[in-house]
XYZ file of C-alpha atoms in Angstrom:
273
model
C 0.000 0.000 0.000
C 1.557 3.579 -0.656
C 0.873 4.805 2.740
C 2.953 1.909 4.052
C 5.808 2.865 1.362
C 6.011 6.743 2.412
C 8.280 8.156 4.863
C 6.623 9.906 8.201
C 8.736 13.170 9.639
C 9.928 12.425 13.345
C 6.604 14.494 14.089
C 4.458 12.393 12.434
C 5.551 9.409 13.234
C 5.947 10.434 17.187
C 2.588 11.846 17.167
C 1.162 8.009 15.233
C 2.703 6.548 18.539
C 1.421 9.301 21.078
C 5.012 9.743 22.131
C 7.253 12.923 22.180
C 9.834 13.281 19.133
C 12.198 13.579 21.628
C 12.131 9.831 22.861
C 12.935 9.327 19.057
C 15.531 10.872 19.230
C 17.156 9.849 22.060
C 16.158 5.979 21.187
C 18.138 7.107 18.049
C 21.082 8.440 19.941
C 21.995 5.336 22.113
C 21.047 3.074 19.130
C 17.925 1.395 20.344
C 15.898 2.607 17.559
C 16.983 4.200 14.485
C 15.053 5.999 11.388
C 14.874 4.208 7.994
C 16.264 7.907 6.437
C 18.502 10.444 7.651
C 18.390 13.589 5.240
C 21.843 14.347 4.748
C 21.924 17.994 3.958
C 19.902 18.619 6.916
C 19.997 15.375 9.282
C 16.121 15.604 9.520
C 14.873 11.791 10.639
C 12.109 10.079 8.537
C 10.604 6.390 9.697
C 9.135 3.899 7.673
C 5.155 2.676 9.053
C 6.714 -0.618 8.713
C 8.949 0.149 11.885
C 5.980 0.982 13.834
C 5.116 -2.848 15.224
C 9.017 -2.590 16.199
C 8.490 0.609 18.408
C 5.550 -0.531 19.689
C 7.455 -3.944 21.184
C 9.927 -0.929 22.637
C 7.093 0.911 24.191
C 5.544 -1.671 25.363
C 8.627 -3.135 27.233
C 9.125 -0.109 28.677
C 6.088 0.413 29.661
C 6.060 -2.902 31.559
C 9.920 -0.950 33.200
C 12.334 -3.138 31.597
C 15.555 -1.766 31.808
C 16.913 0.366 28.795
C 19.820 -1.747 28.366
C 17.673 -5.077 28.747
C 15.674 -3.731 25.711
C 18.776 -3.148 23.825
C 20.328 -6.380 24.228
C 16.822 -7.565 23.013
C 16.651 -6.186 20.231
C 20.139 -6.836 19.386
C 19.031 -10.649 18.979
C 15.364 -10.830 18.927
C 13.468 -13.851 17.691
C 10.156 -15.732 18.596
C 12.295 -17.470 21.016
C 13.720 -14.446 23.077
C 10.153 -12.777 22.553
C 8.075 -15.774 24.369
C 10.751 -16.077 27.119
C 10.771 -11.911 27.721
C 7.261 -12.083 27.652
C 6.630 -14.791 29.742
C 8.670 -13.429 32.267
C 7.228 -9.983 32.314
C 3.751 -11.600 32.476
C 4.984 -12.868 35.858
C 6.242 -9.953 36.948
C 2.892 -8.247 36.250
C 1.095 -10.880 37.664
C 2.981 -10.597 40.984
C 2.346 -6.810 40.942
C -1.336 -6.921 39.991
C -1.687 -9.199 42.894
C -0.197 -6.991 45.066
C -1.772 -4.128 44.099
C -5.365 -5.922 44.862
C -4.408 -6.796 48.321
C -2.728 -2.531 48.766
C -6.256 -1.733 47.448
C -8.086 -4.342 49.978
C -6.084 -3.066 53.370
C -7.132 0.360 51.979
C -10.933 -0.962 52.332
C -10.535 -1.977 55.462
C -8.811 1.600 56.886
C -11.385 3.340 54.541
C -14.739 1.446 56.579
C -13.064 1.425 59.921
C -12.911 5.358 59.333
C -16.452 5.268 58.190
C -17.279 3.481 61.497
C -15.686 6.207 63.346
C -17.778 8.618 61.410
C -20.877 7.280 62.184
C -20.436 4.628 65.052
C -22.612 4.843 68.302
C -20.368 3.093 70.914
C -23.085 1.818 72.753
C -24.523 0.475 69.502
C -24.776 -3.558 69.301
C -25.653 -4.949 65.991
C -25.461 -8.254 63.833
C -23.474 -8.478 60.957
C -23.347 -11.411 58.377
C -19.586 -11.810 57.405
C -17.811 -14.301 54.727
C -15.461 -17.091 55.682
C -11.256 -16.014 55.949
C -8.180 -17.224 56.380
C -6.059 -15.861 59.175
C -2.655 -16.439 59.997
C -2.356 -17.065 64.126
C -0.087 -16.601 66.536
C -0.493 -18.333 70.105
C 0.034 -15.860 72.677
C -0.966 -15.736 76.605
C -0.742 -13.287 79.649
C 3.010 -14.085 79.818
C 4.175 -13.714 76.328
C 6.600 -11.033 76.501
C 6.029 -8.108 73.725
C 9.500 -9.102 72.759
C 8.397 -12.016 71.973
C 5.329 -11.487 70.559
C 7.224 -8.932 67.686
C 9.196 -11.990 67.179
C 6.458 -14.184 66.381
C 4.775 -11.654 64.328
C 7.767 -10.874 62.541
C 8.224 -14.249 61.382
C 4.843 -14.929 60.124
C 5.140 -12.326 57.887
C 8.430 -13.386 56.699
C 7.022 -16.586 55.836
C 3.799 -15.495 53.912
C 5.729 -12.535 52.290
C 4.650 -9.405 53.336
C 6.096 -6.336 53.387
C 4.799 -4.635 56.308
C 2.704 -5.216 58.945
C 0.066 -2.994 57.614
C 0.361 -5.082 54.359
C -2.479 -6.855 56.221
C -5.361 -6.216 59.118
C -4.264 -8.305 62.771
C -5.984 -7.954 65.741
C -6.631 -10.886 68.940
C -8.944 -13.690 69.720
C -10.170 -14.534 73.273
C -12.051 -18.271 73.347
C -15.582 -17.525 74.440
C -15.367 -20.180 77.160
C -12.896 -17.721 78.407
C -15.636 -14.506 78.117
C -18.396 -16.935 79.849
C -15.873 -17.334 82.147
C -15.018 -13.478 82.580
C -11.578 -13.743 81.586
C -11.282 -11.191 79.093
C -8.074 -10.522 79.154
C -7.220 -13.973 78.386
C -6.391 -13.947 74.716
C -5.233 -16.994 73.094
C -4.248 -15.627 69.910
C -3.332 -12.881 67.737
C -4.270 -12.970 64.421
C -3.246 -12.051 60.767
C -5.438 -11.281 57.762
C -3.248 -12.281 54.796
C -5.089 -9.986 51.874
C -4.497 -11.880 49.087
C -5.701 -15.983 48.709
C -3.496 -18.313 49.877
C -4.147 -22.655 50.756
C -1.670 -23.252 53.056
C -2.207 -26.093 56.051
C -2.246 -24.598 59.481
C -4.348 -21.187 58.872
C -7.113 -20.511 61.062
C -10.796 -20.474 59.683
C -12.507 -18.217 60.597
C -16.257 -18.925 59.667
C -18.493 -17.469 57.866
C -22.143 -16.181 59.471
C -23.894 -13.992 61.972
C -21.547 -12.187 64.260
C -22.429 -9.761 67.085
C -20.262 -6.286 66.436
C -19.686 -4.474 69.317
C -17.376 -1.367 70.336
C -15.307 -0.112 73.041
C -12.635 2.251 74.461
C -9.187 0.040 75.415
C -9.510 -0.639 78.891
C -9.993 -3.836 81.065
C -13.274 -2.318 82.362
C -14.413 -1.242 79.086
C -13.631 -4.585 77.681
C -15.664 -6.074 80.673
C -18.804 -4.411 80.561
C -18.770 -4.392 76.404
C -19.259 -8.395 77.081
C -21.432 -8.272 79.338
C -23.854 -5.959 77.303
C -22.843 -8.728 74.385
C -23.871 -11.393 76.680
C -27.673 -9.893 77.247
C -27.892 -9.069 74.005
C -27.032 -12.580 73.024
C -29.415 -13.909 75.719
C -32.411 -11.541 74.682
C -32.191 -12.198 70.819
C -31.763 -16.163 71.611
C -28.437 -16.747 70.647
C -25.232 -18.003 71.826
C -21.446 -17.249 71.530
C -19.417 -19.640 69.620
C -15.406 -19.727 68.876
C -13.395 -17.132 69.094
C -14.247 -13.318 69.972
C -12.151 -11.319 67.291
C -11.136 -8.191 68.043
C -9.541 -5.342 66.204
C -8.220 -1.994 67.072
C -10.334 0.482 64.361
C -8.322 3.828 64.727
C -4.591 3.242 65.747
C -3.551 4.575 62.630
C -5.329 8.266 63.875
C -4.314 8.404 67.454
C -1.227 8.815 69.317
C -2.109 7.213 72.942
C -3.488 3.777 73.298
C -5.948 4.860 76.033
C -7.855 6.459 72.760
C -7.699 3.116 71.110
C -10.939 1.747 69.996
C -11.852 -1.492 70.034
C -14.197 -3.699 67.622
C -15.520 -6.593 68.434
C -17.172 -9.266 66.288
C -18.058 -12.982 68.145
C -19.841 -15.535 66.014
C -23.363 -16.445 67.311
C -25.916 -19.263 66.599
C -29.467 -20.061 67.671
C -29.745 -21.308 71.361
């Protein structure tokens, strides 16, 4: 076709690419991507639309940030071959990113509705709330686990299932409700980890899915006291009963500076007496 046969300028043919002519230039300069004609008496750059599939492969590898001199040793000896095997690998690397990216976007949920519940929470406010099965990492802890300790633990599990950070996930503790029956409720068992992403790995705690009484209150033994015991006659006035493990999260330590401001959520699975 004659359009295929005609020369673009360095304008057109940056502007057919939504690029600057600049890039052209420069990709011209360190020999990653040269014109088909250089005008002699005036060293003006002209580019075949044939080359266009080839810039594309160089935008779109950069794009995906492979280095400049990865892209030059590329192109050096490209063939189906070297294509399939720097594609496949950049497929996993955008894989592994995408993935991460979901479970950045999910821990951002779960700050954005915890700041939402502090917007428009009533502390004294009990409700039901049907949640969806999930897969915590846990950590056994008691009353004599040091906090040394305890940043040990915690530092290893998320060595192990590869995150980042902390934050890179939503933790809080579980008290057995034989324990809150009991009154013991300061007698957690476990702390737990919300790994954000899926994961199948043996030894992860199931948490299950159903009806859970949500209930609030400001960090103190007393607080945490009477916030079960107002559970409890709920519980015993809408017919249900406690069951597992009492999870409980701390909703605003990423907005206050004193853990006497902390506040605490609660959510403990119920079932029909």
């Amino acid at each position: 076709m004659e359009k295929k046969r005609k020369l673009l300028t360095i304008g057109q043919f940056a502007a057919l690419h939504g690029i600057n002519k600049k890039t052209l230039m420069w990709y011209d300069e360190i020999g990653l991507f040269r014109p088909a004609f250089i005008q002699p008496e005036n060293g003006y750059r002209y580019y075949s639309y044939y080359q266009s599939a080839i810039l594309e492969t160089i935008l779109l590898l950069r794009e995906l940030d492979v280095p400049i001199g990865e892209i030059q040793a590329f192109m050096k000896n490209r063939s189906a071959a070297s294509m399939e095997q720097l594609l496949r690998e950049k497929l996993e690397d955008l894989d592994r990113r995408i993935a991460h990216l979901k479970a950045v976007r999910q821990t951002l949920s779960g700050h954005h509705r915890n700041m939402l519940t502090l917007l428009n929470m009533e502390l004294s406010e009990i409700s039901i709330v049907e949640k969806e099965e999930r897969s915590l990492v846990t950590v056994d802890v008691s009353q004599d686990t040091s906090f040394d300790k305890l940043v040990e633990l915690i530092t290893a599990e998320t060595k192990k299932y590869q995150l980042r950070r902390l934050h890179d996930a939503s933790y809080g503790t579980m008290i057995g409700v034989e324990s809150l029956y009991a009154g013991r409720f300061e007698d957690y068992s476990k702390m737990f980890i919300e790994i954000p992403f899926p994961i199948k790995k043996e030894g992860l705690h199931i948490q299950p899915a159903g009806k859970y009484i949500r209930a609030f209150y400001k960090e103190s033994a007393e607080n945490a006291a009477a916030c079960y015991q107002k559970i409890f006659d709920y519980a015993e006035k809408h017919g249900l009963t406690l069951s597992g493990f009492s999870y409980e999260i701390i909703i605003n330590e990423n907005v206050i500076d004193r853990m006497e401001d902390a506040l605490v959520q609660i959510e403990t699975p119920v079932r029909p007496k």
